[in-house]
Short mmCIF file of C-alpha atoms and ligand atoms in Angstrom, two decimals:
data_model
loop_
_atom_site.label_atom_id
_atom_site.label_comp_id
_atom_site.label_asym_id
_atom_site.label_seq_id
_atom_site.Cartn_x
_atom_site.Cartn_y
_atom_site.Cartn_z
CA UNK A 19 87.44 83.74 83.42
CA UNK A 20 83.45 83.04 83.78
CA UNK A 21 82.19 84.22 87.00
CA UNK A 22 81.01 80.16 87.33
CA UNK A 23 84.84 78.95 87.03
CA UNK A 24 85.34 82.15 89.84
CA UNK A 25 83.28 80.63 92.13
CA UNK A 26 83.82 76.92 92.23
CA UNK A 27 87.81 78.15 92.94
CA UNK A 28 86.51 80.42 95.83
CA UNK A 29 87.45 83.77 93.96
CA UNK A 30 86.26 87.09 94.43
CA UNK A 31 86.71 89.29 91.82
CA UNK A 32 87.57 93.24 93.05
CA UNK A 33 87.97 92.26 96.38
CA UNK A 34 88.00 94.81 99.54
CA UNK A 35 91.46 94.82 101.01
CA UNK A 36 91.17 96.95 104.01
CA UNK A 37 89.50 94.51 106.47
CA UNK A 38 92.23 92.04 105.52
CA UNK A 39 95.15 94.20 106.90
CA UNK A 40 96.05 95.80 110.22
CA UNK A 41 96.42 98.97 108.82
CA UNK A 42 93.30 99.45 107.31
CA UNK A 43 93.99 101.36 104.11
CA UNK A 44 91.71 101.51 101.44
CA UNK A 45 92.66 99.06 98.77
CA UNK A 46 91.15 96.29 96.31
CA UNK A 47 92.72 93.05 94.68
CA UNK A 48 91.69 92.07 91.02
CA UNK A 49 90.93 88.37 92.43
CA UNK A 50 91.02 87.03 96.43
CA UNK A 51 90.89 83.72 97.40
CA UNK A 52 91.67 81.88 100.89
CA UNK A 53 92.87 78.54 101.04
CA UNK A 54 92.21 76.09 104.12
CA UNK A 55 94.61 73.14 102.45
CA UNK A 56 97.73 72.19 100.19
CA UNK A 57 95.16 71.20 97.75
CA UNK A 58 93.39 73.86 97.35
CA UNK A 59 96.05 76.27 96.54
CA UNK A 60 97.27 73.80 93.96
CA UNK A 61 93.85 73.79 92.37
CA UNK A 62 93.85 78.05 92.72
CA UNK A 63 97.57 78.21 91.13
CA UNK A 64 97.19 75.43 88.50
CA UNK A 65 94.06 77.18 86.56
CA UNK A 66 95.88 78.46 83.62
CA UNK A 67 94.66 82.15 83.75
CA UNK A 68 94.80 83.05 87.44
CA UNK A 69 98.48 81.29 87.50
CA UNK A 70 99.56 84.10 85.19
CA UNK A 71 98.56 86.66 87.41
CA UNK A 72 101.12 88.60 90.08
CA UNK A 73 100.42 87.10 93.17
CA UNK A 74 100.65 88.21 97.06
CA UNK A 75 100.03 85.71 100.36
CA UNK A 76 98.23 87.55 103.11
CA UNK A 77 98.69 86.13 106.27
CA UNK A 78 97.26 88.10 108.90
CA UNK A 79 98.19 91.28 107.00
CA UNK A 80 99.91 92.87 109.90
CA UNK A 81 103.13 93.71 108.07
CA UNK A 82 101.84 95.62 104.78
CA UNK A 83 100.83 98.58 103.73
CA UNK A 84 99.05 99.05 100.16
CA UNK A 85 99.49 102.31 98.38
CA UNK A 86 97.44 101.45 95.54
CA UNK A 87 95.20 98.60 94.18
CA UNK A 88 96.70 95.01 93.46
CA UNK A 89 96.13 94.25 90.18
CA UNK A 90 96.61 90.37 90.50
CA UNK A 91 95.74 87.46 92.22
CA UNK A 92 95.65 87.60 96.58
CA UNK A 93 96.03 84.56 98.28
CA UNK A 94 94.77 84.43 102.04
CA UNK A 95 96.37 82.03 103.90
CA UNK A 96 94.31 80.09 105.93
CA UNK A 97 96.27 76.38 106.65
CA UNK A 98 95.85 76.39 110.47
CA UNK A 99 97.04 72.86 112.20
CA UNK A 100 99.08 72.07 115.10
CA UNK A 101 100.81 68.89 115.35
CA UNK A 102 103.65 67.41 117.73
CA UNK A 103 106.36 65.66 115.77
CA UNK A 104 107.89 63.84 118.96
CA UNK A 105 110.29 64.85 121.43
CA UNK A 106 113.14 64.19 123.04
CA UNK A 107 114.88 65.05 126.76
CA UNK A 108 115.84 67.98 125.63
CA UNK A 109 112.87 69.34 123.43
CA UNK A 110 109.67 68.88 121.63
CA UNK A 111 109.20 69.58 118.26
CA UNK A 112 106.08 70.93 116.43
CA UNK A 113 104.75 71.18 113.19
CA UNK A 114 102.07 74.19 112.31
CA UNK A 115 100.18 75.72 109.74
CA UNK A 116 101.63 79.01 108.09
CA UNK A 117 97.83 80.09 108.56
CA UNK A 118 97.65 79.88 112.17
CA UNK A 119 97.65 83.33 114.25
CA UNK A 120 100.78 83.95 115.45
CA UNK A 121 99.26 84.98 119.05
CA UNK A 122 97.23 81.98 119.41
CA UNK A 123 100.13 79.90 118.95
CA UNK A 124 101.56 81.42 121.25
CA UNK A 125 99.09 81.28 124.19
CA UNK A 126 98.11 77.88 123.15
CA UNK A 127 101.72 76.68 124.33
CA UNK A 128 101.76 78.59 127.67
CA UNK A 129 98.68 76.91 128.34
CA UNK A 130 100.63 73.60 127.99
CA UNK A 131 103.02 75.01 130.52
CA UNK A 132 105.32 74.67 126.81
CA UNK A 133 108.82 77.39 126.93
CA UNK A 134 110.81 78.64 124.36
CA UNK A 135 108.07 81.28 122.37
CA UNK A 136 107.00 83.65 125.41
CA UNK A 137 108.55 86.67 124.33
CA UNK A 138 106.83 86.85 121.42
CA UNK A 139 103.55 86.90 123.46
CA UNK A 140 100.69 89.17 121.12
CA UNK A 141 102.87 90.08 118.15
CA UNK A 142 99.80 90.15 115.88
CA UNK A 143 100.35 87.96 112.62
CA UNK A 144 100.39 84.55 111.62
CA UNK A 145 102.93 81.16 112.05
CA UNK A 146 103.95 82.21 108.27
CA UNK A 147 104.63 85.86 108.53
CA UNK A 148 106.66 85.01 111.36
CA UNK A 149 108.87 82.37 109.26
CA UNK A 150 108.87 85.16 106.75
CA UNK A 151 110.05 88.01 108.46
CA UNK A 152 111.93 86.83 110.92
CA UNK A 153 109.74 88.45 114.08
CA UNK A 154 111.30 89.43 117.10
CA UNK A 155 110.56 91.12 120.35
CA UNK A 156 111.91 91.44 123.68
CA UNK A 157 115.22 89.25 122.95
CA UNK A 158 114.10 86.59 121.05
CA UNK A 159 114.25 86.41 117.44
CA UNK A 160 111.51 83.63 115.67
CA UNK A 161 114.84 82.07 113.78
CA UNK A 162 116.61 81.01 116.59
CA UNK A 163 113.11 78.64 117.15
CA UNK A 164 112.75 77.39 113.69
CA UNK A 165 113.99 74.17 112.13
CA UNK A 166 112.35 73.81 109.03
CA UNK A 167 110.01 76.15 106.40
CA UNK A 168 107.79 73.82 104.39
CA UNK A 169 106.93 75.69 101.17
CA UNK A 170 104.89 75.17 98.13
CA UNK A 171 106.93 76.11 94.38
CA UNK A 172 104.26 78.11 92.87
CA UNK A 173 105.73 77.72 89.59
CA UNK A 174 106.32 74.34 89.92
CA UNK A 175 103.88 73.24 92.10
CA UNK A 176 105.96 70.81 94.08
CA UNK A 177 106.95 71.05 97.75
CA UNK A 178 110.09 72.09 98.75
CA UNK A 179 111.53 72.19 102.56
CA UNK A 180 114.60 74.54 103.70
CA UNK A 181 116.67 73.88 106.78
CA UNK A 182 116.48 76.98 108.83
CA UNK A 183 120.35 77.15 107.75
CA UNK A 184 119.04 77.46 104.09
CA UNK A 185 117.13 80.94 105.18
CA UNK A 186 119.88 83.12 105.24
CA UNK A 187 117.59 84.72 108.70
CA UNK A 188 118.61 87.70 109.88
CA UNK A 189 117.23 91.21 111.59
CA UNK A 190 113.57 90.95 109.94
CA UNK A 191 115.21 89.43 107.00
CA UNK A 192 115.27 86.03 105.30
CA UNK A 193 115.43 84.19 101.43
CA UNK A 194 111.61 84.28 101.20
CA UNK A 195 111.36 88.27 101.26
CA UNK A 196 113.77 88.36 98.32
CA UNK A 197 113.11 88.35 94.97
CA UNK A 198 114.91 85.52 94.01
CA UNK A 199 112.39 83.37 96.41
CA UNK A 200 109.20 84.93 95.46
CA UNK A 201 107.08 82.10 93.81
CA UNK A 202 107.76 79.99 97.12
CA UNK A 203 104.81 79.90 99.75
CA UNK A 204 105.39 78.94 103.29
CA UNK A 205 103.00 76.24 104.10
CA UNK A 206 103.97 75.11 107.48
CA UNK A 207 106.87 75.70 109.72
CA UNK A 208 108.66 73.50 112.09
CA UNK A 209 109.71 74.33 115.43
CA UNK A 210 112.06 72.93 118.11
CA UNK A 211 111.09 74.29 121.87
CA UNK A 212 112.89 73.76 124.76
CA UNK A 213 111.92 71.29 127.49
CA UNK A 214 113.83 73.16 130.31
CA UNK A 215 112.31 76.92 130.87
CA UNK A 216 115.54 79.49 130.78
CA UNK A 217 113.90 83.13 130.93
CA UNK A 218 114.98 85.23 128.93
CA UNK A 219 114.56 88.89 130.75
CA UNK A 220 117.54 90.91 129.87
CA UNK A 221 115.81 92.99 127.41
CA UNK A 222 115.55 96.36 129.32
CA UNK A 223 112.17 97.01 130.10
CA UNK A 224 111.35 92.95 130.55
CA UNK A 225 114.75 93.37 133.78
CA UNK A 226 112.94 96.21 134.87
CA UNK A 227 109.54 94.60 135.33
CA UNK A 228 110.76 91.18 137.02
CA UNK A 229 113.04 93.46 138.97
CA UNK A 230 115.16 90.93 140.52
CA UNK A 231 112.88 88.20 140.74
CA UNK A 232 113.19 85.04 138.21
CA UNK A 233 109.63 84.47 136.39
CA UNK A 234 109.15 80.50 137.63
CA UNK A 235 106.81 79.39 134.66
CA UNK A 236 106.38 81.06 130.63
CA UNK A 237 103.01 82.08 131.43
CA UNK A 238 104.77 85.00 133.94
CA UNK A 239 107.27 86.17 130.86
CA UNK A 240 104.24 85.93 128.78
CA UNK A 241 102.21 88.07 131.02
CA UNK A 242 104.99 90.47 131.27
CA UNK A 243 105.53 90.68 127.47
CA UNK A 244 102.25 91.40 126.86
CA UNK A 245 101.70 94.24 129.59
CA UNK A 246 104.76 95.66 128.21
CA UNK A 247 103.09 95.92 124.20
CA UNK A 248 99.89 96.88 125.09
CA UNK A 249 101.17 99.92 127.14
CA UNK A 250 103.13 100.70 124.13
CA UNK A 251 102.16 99.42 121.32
CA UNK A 252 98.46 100.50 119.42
CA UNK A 253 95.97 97.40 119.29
CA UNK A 254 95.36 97.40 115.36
CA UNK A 255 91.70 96.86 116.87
CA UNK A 256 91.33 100.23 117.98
CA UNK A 257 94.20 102.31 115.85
CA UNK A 258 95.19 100.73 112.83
CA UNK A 259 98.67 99.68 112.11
CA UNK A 260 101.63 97.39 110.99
CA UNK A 261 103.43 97.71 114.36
CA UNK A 262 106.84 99.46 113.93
CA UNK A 263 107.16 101.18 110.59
CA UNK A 264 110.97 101.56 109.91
CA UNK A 265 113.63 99.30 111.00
CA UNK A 266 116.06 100.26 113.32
CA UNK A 267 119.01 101.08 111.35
CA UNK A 268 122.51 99.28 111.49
CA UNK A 269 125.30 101.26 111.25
CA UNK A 270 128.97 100.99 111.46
CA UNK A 271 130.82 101.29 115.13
CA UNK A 272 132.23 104.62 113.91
CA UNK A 273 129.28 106.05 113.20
CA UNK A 274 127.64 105.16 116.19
CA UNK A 275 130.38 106.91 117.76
CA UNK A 276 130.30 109.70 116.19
CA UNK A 277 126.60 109.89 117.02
CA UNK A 278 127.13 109.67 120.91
CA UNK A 279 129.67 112.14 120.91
CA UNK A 280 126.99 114.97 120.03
CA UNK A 281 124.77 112.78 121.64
CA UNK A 282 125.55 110.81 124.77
CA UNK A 283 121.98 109.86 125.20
CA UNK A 284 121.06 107.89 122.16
CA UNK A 285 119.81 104.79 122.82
CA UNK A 286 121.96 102.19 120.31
CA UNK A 287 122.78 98.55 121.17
CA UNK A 288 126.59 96.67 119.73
CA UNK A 289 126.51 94.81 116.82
CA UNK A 290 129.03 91.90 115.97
CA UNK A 291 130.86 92.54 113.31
CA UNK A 292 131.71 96.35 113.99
CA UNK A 293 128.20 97.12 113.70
CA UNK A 294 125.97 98.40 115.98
CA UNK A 295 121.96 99.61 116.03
CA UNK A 296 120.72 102.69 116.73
CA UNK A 297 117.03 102.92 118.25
CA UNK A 298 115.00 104.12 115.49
CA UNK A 299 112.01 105.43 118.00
CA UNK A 300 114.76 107.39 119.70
CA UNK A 301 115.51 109.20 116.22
CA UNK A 302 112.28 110.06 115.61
CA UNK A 303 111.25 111.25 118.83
CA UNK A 304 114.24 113.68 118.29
CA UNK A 305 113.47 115.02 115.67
CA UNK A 306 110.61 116.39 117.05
CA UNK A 307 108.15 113.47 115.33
CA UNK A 308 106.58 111.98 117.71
CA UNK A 309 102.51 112.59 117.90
CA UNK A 310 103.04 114.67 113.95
CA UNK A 311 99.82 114.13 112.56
CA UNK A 312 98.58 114.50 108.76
CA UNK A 313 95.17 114.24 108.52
CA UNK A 314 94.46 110.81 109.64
CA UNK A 315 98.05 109.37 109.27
CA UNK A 316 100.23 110.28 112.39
CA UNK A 317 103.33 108.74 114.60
CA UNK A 318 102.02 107.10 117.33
CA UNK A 319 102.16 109.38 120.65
CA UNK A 320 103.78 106.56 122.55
CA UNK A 321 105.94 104.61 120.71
CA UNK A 322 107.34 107.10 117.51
CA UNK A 323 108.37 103.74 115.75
CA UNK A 324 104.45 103.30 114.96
CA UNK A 325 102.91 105.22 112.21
CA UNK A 326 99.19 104.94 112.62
CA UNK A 327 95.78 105.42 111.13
CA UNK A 328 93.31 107.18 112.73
CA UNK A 329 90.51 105.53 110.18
CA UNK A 330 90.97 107.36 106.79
CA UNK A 331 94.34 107.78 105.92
CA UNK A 332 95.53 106.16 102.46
CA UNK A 333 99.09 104.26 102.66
CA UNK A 334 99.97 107.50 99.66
CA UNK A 335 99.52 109.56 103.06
CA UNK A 336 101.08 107.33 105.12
CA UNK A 337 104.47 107.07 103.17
CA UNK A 338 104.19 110.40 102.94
CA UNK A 339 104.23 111.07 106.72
CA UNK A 340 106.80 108.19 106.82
CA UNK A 341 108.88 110.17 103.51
CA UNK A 342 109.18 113.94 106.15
CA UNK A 343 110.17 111.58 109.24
CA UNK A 344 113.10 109.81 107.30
CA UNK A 345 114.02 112.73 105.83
CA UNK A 346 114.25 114.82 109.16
CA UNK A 347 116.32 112.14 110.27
CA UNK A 348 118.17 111.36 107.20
CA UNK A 349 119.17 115.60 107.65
CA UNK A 350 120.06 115.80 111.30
CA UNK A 351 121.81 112.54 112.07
CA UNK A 352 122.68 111.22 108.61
CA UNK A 353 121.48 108.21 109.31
CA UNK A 354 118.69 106.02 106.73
CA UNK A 355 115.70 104.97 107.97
CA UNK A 356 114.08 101.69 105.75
CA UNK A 357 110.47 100.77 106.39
CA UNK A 358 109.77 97.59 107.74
CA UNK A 359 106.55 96.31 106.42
CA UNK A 360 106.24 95.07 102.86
CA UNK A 361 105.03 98.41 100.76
CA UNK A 362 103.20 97.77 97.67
N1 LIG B 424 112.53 104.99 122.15
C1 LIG B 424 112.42 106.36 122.28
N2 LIG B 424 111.30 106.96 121.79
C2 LIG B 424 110.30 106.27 121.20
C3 LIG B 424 110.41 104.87 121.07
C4 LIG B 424 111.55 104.25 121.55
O1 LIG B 424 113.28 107.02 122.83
O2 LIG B 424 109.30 106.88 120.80
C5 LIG B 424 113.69 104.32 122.73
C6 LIG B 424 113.24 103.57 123.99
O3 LIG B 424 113.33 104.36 125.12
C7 LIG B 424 114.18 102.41 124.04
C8 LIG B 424 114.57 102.18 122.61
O4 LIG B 424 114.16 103.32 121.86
O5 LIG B 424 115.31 102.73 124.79
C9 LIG B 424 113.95 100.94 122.04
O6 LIG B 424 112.52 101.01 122.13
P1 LIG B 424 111.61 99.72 122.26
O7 LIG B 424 112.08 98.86 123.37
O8 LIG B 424 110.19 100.17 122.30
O9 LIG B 424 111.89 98.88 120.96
P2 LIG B 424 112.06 99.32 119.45
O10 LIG B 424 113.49 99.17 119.08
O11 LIG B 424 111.41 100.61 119.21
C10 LIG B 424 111.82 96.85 118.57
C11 LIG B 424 111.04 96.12 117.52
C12 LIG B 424 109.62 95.86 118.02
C13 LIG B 424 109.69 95.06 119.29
C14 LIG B 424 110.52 95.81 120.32
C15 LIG B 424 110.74 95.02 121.57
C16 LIG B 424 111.98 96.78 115.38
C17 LIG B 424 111.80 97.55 114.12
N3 LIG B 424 111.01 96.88 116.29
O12 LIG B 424 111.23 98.14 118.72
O13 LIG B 424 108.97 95.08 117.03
O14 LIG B 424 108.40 94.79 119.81
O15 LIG B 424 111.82 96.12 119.76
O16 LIG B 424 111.69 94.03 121.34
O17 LIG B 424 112.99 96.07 115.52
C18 LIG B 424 107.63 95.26 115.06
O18 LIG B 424 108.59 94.75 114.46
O19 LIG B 424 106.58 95.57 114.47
C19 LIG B 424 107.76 95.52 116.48
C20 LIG B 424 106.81 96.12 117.20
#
């Protein structure tokens, strides 16, 4: 490709990765392009030699961790609308751009005085990572939100739209992180938010902070949410990182039985199904990993779910902080631990 044909597409060849993504590693892409419409990724994935190429959507890059150089073609994501499809008694429904930050969203609906997203005040990210990967925080998983992913075929180029029963969601999990799915691009997502406020403060620490009291208005739950993260979660700002690192693992009933009898004070939650989760951060902490630091890669002092960067760690020495915590874990409790983010 001529460096001429580059440019009138918007492509930078060798691009710098590491100010695209919360975690700051260092890291280049062979070509990097953002795209603002529908249009313009069809022109960027219809020129015959850069629709060859692998290809990765950034969003906000708040949920990946690079290990090495992408050799391929990086798309950042950058359709940011908002519209209101219409409502009814019982809800409104919204339609907005996969390229939107996830946080603004967020805030930009309390402002309205709008329920139903609070809990997932400041999760860092945008409207399509969130579709993606299923986010959830604080008892409320993105899914349960959702009505419809909008999604551009790359292959194909044509549109295609799943029903949030088409997205097989679960725990951080849905069809467009598999493999199967991977030439689709979410586009915009679709959301159905309830007119009449029900706050939802059973998670632990959110019960503890209302103490009693019912929050009268989002904005409160909001508020809470957010005091809650930013006591213990790292702003990517100031410490780089991709929020929790592992997932907490699922295991079976019996396990988690076995587990509490040597340990009555593991902190695990019932699943349905004879399944139940065990709090990864618990784990970790021990085993005697919380606040390990290797050179500039360590677990996060206060929350030992958060590997972090304290400005030049690699994501080779990251995974290899993250490789000795799963396997101290893996050896004392038997259990797997399964990063979270999207390693590549
Ligand atoms: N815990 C410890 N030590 C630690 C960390 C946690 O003992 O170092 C215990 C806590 O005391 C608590 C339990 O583990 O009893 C759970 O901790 P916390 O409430 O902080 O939540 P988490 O399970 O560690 C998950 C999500 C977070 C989300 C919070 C709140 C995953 C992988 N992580 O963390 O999501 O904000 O719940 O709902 O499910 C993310 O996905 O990036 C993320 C930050």
């Amino acid at each position: 490709m001529t460096e001429t044909e580059l440019k009138a597409l918007g492509v930078v060849r060798d691009a710098d990765l590491k100010p695209l993504t919360t975690f700051a590693v260092p890291a280049e892409a062979k070509f990097y392009a953002e795209v603002k419409s529908l249009d313009e990724l069809r022109r960027l994935l219809s020129h015959p030699e850069l629709s060859c190429e692998q290809r990765l959507v950034l969003g906000g890059g708040s949920n990946i961790l690079f290990t090495k150089d992408f050799e391929g073609l990086v798309i950042g994501m950058r359709i940011d609308f908002l519209e209101e499809l219409g409502e009814t008694e019982q809800s409104r429904t919204i339609r907005v751009g996969a390229g939107r930050s996830w946080g603004q969203l967020v805030d930009e609906l309390i402002e309205r005085g709008w329920s139903g997203l609070e809990n997932l005040a400041l999760v860092p990210g945008t409207v399509g990572g969130a579709a993606v990967q299923n986010i959830g925080a604080y008892g409320l998983e993105v899914a349960e939100r959702i009505v419809k992913v909008e999604c551009l075929d790359a292959r194909t180029l044509e549109p295609r739209v799943f029903d949030v029963s088409e997205c097989d969601y679960g725990y951080r999990s849905s069809i467009f992180k598999s493999d199967q799915y991977a030439d689709l691009i979410v586009l915009s997502v679709v959301f159905e938010l309830p007119k009449t406020f029900e706050p939802r403060i059973a998670y632990k620490e959110l019960a503890a902070f209302f103490d009693g009291k019912m929050p009268q208005m989002p904005a409160e739950v909001a508020e809470a949410v957010k005091s809650i993260r930013r006591k213990k979660l790292p702003d990517p700002a100031v410490i780089p990182n991709a929020g929790s690192f592992f997932k907490n693992p699922v295991v079976t009933r019996i396990k988690q039985r076995h587990l509490l009898e040597d340990m009555p004070q593991l902190v695990s939650y019932p699943l349905a199904g004879g399944r139940a989760k065990l709090a990864a951060g618990w784990l970790i902490e021990a085993v005697g990993m919380k606040g390990r630091r290797v050179g500039d890669a360590a677990v996060y002092e206060r929350q030992a779910l958060v590997l972090v960067n304290y400005g030049n760690a690699t994501g080779e020495q990251i995974m290899a902080l993250a490789a000795e915590v799963a396997s101290k874990v893996r050896l004392r409790f038997g259990v797997k631990l399964e990063p979270e983010p999207v390693i590549i």
